[in-house]
Amino acid sequence: MQKTVAVLGGGIGGLSACFHLSKSHQVSKIVLLEGDGRFGGWLSSTRREDGAVFEHGPRGIRPAGAVGRNTLNMVEELGLESEVLPVTYNHVASKNRYLYVGGQLHKMPSGLGGVLRTVPPFSRPLVQSGLKEILISRGKEEDESVHSFVSRRLGTELADIAIDSLCRGVFAGDCRKLSVRSCLPPLYNAEKARVPSSWECCWAQVRESPGPDVPPSTLTKRAAQENWAQWSLKRGLQNLPEALEERMRNGGRVEVHKDTPVMGLSTNGTGWEIQLEVGTIKADHIIAALPAKVPAVLPVDLEPLSQQLREIATVTVAVVNLEYEGSVLPVTGFGHLVPSSEDRGLLGVVYDSVPFPQHNRTGGPTTRLTVMMGGAWFQEVFGNPEEVTEQLLLDRATQAVTSHLGVTTLPIWSVVALLKDCIPQYYLGHWKRLENMRQYIRDHNLPLSLAGSSYDGVSVNDVIFSGRSAAEDLVGKV
């Protein structure tokens, strides 16, 4: 029986680990340590008194696959079903997604017609790429960059424009450095399994990957029946960590500490001593649900593991929320992405008012937009994140809205959030690094679990599932 489990990090991964640990009686004490003044990590929402909600991190969660069902099951267990705001696949925000190429917006091809015709900014029909792919022999490397993989199978144009933009939108990263094996495993696995069209297989799996067995709840069945593409919550996604925190505090099984950074760790072979700013805590097992570089404060005798953890890179993203009077968008849809060839500093613009009009203020019509900037190009374009001014980022965001969307009025409200080191980058060989780290932990019989976005997926669903997996690896299915 585990006596005391310390969970380091009160982001959504650490909260998920506590949620699942607290259901098991194999643990006598659970301690949650969060260094910040709030829980929830990058899930952060501003709620104004007039009803407007603005997201400074993730803004919509996909229900698809095992990890998507797992999150919705948790939402139901927390009693938040009535708070869910679904967006279906036939909604305009799901059907209309744009690329900003050559100084103008282009709707991404959708449906059979879009695949058969030549649709700008592409110079040939996408179906030709698919036909080419059938003739391609599978790669022989253990890993490959996303750009290299797609160029080889579908051509450089698709890789340079669509995949470059996709990786900027999802990972804020450079597809020429990101690993296809770790970032898009369905693509990699489909090719290894000799599936005729790995592209078709990938998107089928992304939409409904089999994954581990997660039985459907009433809410997940509803999501499937209604064909949800994504969902949010009425009070913003911050409501999810808030509900988890409330459950932890009221459940009586988790000792919750915020403003409590971990200063160092030491082990005596059977357990841990956790150094805090004031005093220490003893634990039999640690679940580190922190960015990889933070558990690298491991004791000197575990330096090989610390070194591997430090090698997982992260990028900084500037998120600028803008609100405009009236309806100012020239098009309706989810938003648009920008390939690095067009503007290295600007990743994309999300048209928040389209998928989630419920988050607009009460009263007259407004348009809420979020401009995302930086990522793998932050230092190159904006300089040191410690020195960049909010005004510079705000000016750059409003200029983008003017040039990309033709909006000439100034925003009536804005907020700039600088998310430092927010998205881990799964570079080539990431899978091998994970394998080595986990083998090291096993070989040294360390009472340590790693959870969070640094390892097996950066989406909200992935991180929540990693917290659950870390808990269940300790106490079994709960």
mmCIF file with all atom_site columns, C-alpha atoms in Angstrom, residues 203-292:
data_model
loop_
_atom_site.group_PDB
_atom_site.id
_atom_site.type_symbol
_atom_site.label_atom_id
_atom_site.label_alt_id
_atom_site.label_comp_id
_atom_site.label_asym_id
_atom_site.label_entity_id
_atom_site.label_seq_id
_atom_site.pdbx_PDB_ins_code
_atom_site.Cartn_x
_atom_site.Cartn_y
_atom_site.Cartn_z
_atom_site.occupancy
_atom_site.B_iso_or_equiv
_atom_site.pdbx_formal_charge
_atom_site.auth_seq_id
_atom_site.auth_comp_id
_atom_site.auth_asym_id
_atom_site.auth_atom_id
_atom_site.pdbx_PDB_model_num
ATOM 1  C CA . TRP A 1 203 ? -7.517  11.666 -39.936 1.00 0.00 ? 203 TRP A CA 1
ATOM 2  C CA . ALA A 1 204 ? -9.853  8.763  -39.226 1.00 0.00 ? 204 ALA A CA 1
ATOM 3  C CA . GLN A 1 205 ? -7.771  7.983  -36.138 1.00 0.00 ? 205 GLN A CA 1
ATOM 4  C CA . VAL A 1 206 ? -7.375  11.588 -35.058 1.00 0.00 ? 206 VAL A CA 1
ATOM 5  C CA . ARG A 1 207 ? -11.138 11.913 -35.119 1.00 0.00 ? 207 ARG A CA 1
ATOM 6  C CA . GLU A 1 208 ? -11.768 8.598  -33.346 1.00 0.00 ? 208 GLU A CA 1
ATOM 7  C CA . SER A 1 209 ? -8.550  6.912  -32.216 1.00 0.00 ? 209 SER A CA 1
ATOM 8  C CA . PRO A 1 210 ? -9.162  3.562  -30.507 1.00 0.00 ? 210 PRO A CA 1
ATOM 9  C CA . GLY A 1 211 ? -6.642  4.042  -27.700 1.00 0.00 ? 211 GLY A CA 1
ATOM 10 C CA . PRO A 1 212 ? -7.215  2.517  -24.278 1.00 0.00 ? 212 PRO A CA 1
ATOM 11 C CA . ASP A 1 213 ? -10.597 1.234  -23.201 1.00 0.00 ? 213 ASP A CA 1
ATOM 12 C CA . VAL A 1 214 ? -12.661 4.123  -21.836 1.00 0.00 ? 214 VAL A CA 1
ATOM 13 C CA . PRO A 1 215 ? -16.328 3.192  -21.449 1.00 0.00 ? 215 PRO A CA 1
ATOM 14 C CA . PRO A 1 216 ? -18.752 5.876  -22.643 1.00 0.00 ? 216 PRO A CA 1
ATOM 15 C CA . SER A 1 217 ? -20.771 7.901  -20.158 1.00 0.00 ? 217 SER A CA 1
ATOM 16 C CA . THR A 1 218 ? -24.142 9.514  -20.856 1.00 0.00 ? 218 THR A CA 1
ATOM 17 C CA . LEU A 1 219 ? -22.324 12.688 -21.918 1.00 0.00 ? 219 LEU A CA 1
ATOM 18 C CA . THR A 1 220 ? -19.934 10.926 -24.300 1.00 0.00 ? 220 THR A CA 1
ATOM 19 C CA . LYS A 1 221 ? -22.869 9.094  -25.895 1.00 0.00 ? 221 LYS A CA 1
ATOM 20 C CA . ARG A 1 222 ? -24.604 12.439 -26.355 1.00 0.00 ? 222 ARG A CA 1
ATOM 21 C CA . ALA A 1 223 ? -21.450 13.900 -27.952 1.00 0.00 ? 223 ALA A CA 1
ATOM 22 C CA . ALA A 1 224 ? -21.331 10.985 -30.416 1.00 0.00 ? 224 ALA A CA 1
ATOM 23 C CA . GLN A 1 225 ? -25.059 11.168 -31.223 1.00 0.00 ? 225 GLN A CA 1
ATOM 24 C CA . GLU A 1 226 ? -24.929 14.935 -31.768 1.00 0.00 ? 226 GLU A CA 1
ATOM 25 C CA . ASN A 1 227 ? -21.650 14.724 -33.705 1.00 0.00 ? 227 ASN A CA 1
ATOM 26 C CA . TRP A 1 228 ? -19.662 17.191 -31.608 1.00 0.00 ? 228 TRP A CA 1
ATOM 27 C CA . ALA A 1 229 ? -16.418 18.521 -33.082 1.00 0.00 ? 229 ALA A CA 1
ATOM 28 C CA . GLN A 1 230 ? -15.393 20.386 -29.929 1.00 0.00 ? 230 GLN A CA 1
ATOM 29 C CA . TRP A 1 231 ? -16.829 21.827 -26.731 1.00 0.00 ? 231 TRP A CA 1
ATOM 30 C CA . SER A 1 232 ? -16.233 24.457 -24.086 1.00 0.00 ? 232 SER A CA 1
ATOM 31 C CA . LEU A 1 233 ? -17.916 25.485 -20.822 1.00 0.00 ? 233 LEU A CA 1
ATOM 32 C CA . LYS A 1 234 ? -20.259 28.409 -20.178 1.00 0.00 ? 234 LYS A CA 1
ATOM 33 C CA . ARG A 1 235 ? -17.858 30.042 -17.733 1.00 0.00 ? 235 ARG A CA 1
ATOM 34 C CA . GLY A 1 236 ? -14.784 29.186 -19.802 1.00 0.00 ? 236 GLY A CA 1
ATOM 35 C CA . LEU A 1 237 ? -12.455 26.201 -19.618 1.00 0.00 ? 237 LEU A CA 1
ATOM 36 C CA . GLN A 1 238 ? -10.996 27.435 -16.317 1.00 0.00 ? 238 GLN A CA 1
ATOM 37 C CA . ASN A 1 239 ? -14.228 26.090 -14.831 1.00 0.00 ? 239 ASN A CA 1
ATOM 38 C CA . LEU A 1 240 ? -12.853 22.547 -15.248 1.00 0.00 ? 240 LEU A CA 1
ATOM 39 C CA . PRO A 1 241 ? -9.800  22.956 -12.951 1.00 0.00 ? 241 PRO A CA 1
ATOM 40 C CA . GLU A 1 242 ? -11.949 25.002 -10.558 1.00 0.00 ? 242 GLU A CA 1
ATOM 41 C CA . ALA A 1 243 ? -14.421 22.122 -10.261 1.00 0.00 ? 243 ALA A CA 1
ATOM 42 C CA . LEU A 1 244 ? -11.549 19.666 -9.730  1.00 0.00 ? 244 LEU A CA 1
ATOM 43 C CA . GLU A 1 245 ? -10.004 21.893 -7.048  1.00 0.00 ? 245 GLU A CA 1
ATOM 44 C CA . GLU A 1 246 ? -13.359 22.151 -5.280  1.00 0.00 ? 246 GLU A CA 1
ATOM 45 C CA . ARG A 1 247 ? -13.733 18.356 -5.428  1.00 0.00 ? 247 ARG A CA 1
ATOM 46 C CA . MET A 1 248 ? -10.224 17.927 -3.942  1.00 0.00 ? 248 MET A CA 1
ATOM 47 C CA . ARG A 1 249 ? -10.849 20.404 -1.133  1.00 0.00 ? 249 ARG A CA 1
ATOM 48 C CA . ASN A 1 250 ? -14.273 19.015 -0.240  1.00 0.00 ? 250 ASN A CA 1
ATOM 49 C CA . GLY A 1 251 ? -13.390 15.344 -0.600  1.00 0.00 ? 251 GLY A CA 1
ATOM 50 C CA . GLY A 1 252 ? -11.141 15.378 2.464   1.00 0.00 ? 252 GLY A CA 1
ATOM 51 C CA . ARG A 1 253 ? -8.578  13.032 0.891   1.00 0.00 ? 253 ARG A CA 1
ATOM 52 C CA . VAL A 1 254 ? -6.255  15.569 -0.754  1.00 0.00 ? 254 VAL A CA 1
ATOM 53 C CA . GLU A 1 255 ? -4.138  18.110 1.107   1.00 0.00 ? 255 GLU A CA 1
ATOM 54 C CA . VAL A 1 256 ? -4.059  21.091 -1.268  1.00 0.00 ? 256 VAL A CA 1
ATOM 55 C CA . HIS A 1 257 ? -1.244  23.696 -1.290  1.00 0.00 ? 257 HIS A CA 1
ATOM 56 C CA . LYS A 1 258 ? -0.808  26.603 -3.687  1.00 0.00 ? 258 LYS A CA 1
ATOM 57 C CA . ASP A 1 259 ? 1.999   29.220 -3.635  1.00 0.00 ? 259 ASP A CA 1
ATOM 58 C CA . THR A 1 260 ? 4.207   26.269 -2.641  1.00 0.00 ? 260 THR A CA 1
ATOM 59 C CA . PRO A 1 261 ? 7.040   25.817 -5.176  1.00 0.00 ? 261 PRO A CA 1
ATOM 60 C CA . VAL A 1 262 ? 9.277   22.767 -4.944  1.00 0.00 ? 262 VAL A CA 1
ATOM 61 C CA . MET A 1 263 ? 12.854  23.873 -4.294  1.00 0.00 ? 263 MET A CA 1
ATOM 62 C CA . GLY A 1 264 ? 14.552  20.485 -4.436  1.00 0.00 ? 264 GLY A CA 1
ATOM 63 C CA . LEU A 1 265 ? 14.124  16.733 -4.126  1.00 0.00 ? 265 LEU A CA 1
ATOM 64 C CA . SER A 1 266 ? 16.186  14.098 -2.352  1.00 0.00 ? 266 SER A CA 1
ATOM 65 C CA . THR A 1 267 ? 15.666  10.367 -2.029  1.00 0.00 ? 267 THR A CA 1
ATOM 66 C CA . ASN A 1 268 ? 16.746  7.781  0.513   1.00 0.00 ? 268 ASN A CA 1
ATOM 67 C CA . GLY A 1 269 ? 16.047  4.862  -1.805  1.00 0.00 ? 269 GLY A CA 1
ATOM 68 C CA . THR A 1 270 ? 12.526  4.143  -0.552  1.00 0.00 ? 270 THR A CA 1
ATOM 69 C CA . GLY A 1 271 ? 10.871  7.561  -0.581  1.00 0.00 ? 271 GLY A CA 1
ATOM 70 C CA . TRP A 1 272 ? 11.357  11.281 -1.114  1.00 0.00 ? 272 TRP A CA 1
ATOM 71 C CA . GLU A 1 273 ? 12.030  14.404 0.861   1.00 0.00 ? 273 GLU A CA 1
ATOM 72 C CA . ILE A 1 274 ? 10.582  17.445 -0.889  1.00 0.00 ? 274 ILE A CA 1
ATOM 73 C CA . GLN A 1 275 ? 12.255  20.754 -0.039  1.00 0.00 ? 275 GLN A CA 1
ATOM 74 C CA . LEU A 1 276 ? 9.865   23.716 0.049   1.00 0.00 ? 276 LEU A CA 1
ATOM 75 C CA . GLU A 1 277 ? 10.578  27.396 0.692   1.00 0.00 ? 277 GLU A CA 1
ATOM 76 C CA . VAL A 1 278 ? 9.619   26.696 4.292   1.00 0.00 ? 278 VAL A CA 1
ATOM 77 C CA . GLY A 1 279 ? 10.189  23.180 5.572   1.00 0.00 ? 279 GLY A CA 1
ATOM 78 C CA . THR A 1 280 ? 10.038  19.784 3.885   1.00 0.00 ? 280 THR A CA 1
ATOM 79 C CA . ILE A 1 281 ? 7.441   17.112 3.102   1.00 0.00 ? 281 ILE A CA 1
ATOM 80 C CA . LYS A 1 282 ? 8.090   13.371 3.049   1.00 0.00 ? 282 LYS A CA 1
ATOM 81 C CA . ALA A 1 283 ? 6.411   11.197 0.422   1.00 0.00 ? 283 ALA A CA 1
ATOM 82 C CA . ASP A 1 284 ? 6.564   7.538  -0.548  1.00 0.00 ? 284 ASP A CA 1
ATOM 83 C CA . HIS A 1 285 ? 5.882   8.303  -4.220  1.00 0.00 ? 285 HIS A CA 1
ATOM 84 C CA . ILE A 1 286 ? 5.928   11.406 -6.415  1.00 0.00 ? 286 ILE A CA 1
ATOM 85 C CA . ILE A 1 287 ? 3.803   12.111 -9.488  1.00 0.00 ? 287 ILE A CA 1
ATOM 86 C CA . ALA A 1 288 ? 5.607   14.980 -11.226 1.00 0.00 ? 288 ALA A CA 1
ATOM 87 C CA . ALA A 1 289 ? 2.939   16.731 -13.308 1.00 0.00 ? 289 ALA A CA 1
ATOM 88 C CA . LEU A 1 290 ? 5.197   19.658 -14.156 1.00 0.00 ? 290 LEU A CA 1
ATOM 89 C CA . PRO A 1 291 ? 7.061   20.879 -17.254 1.00 0.00 ? 291 PRO A CA 1
ATOM 90 C CA . ALA A 1 292 ? 9.979   18.478 -17.797 1.00 0.00 ? 292 ALA A CA 1
#
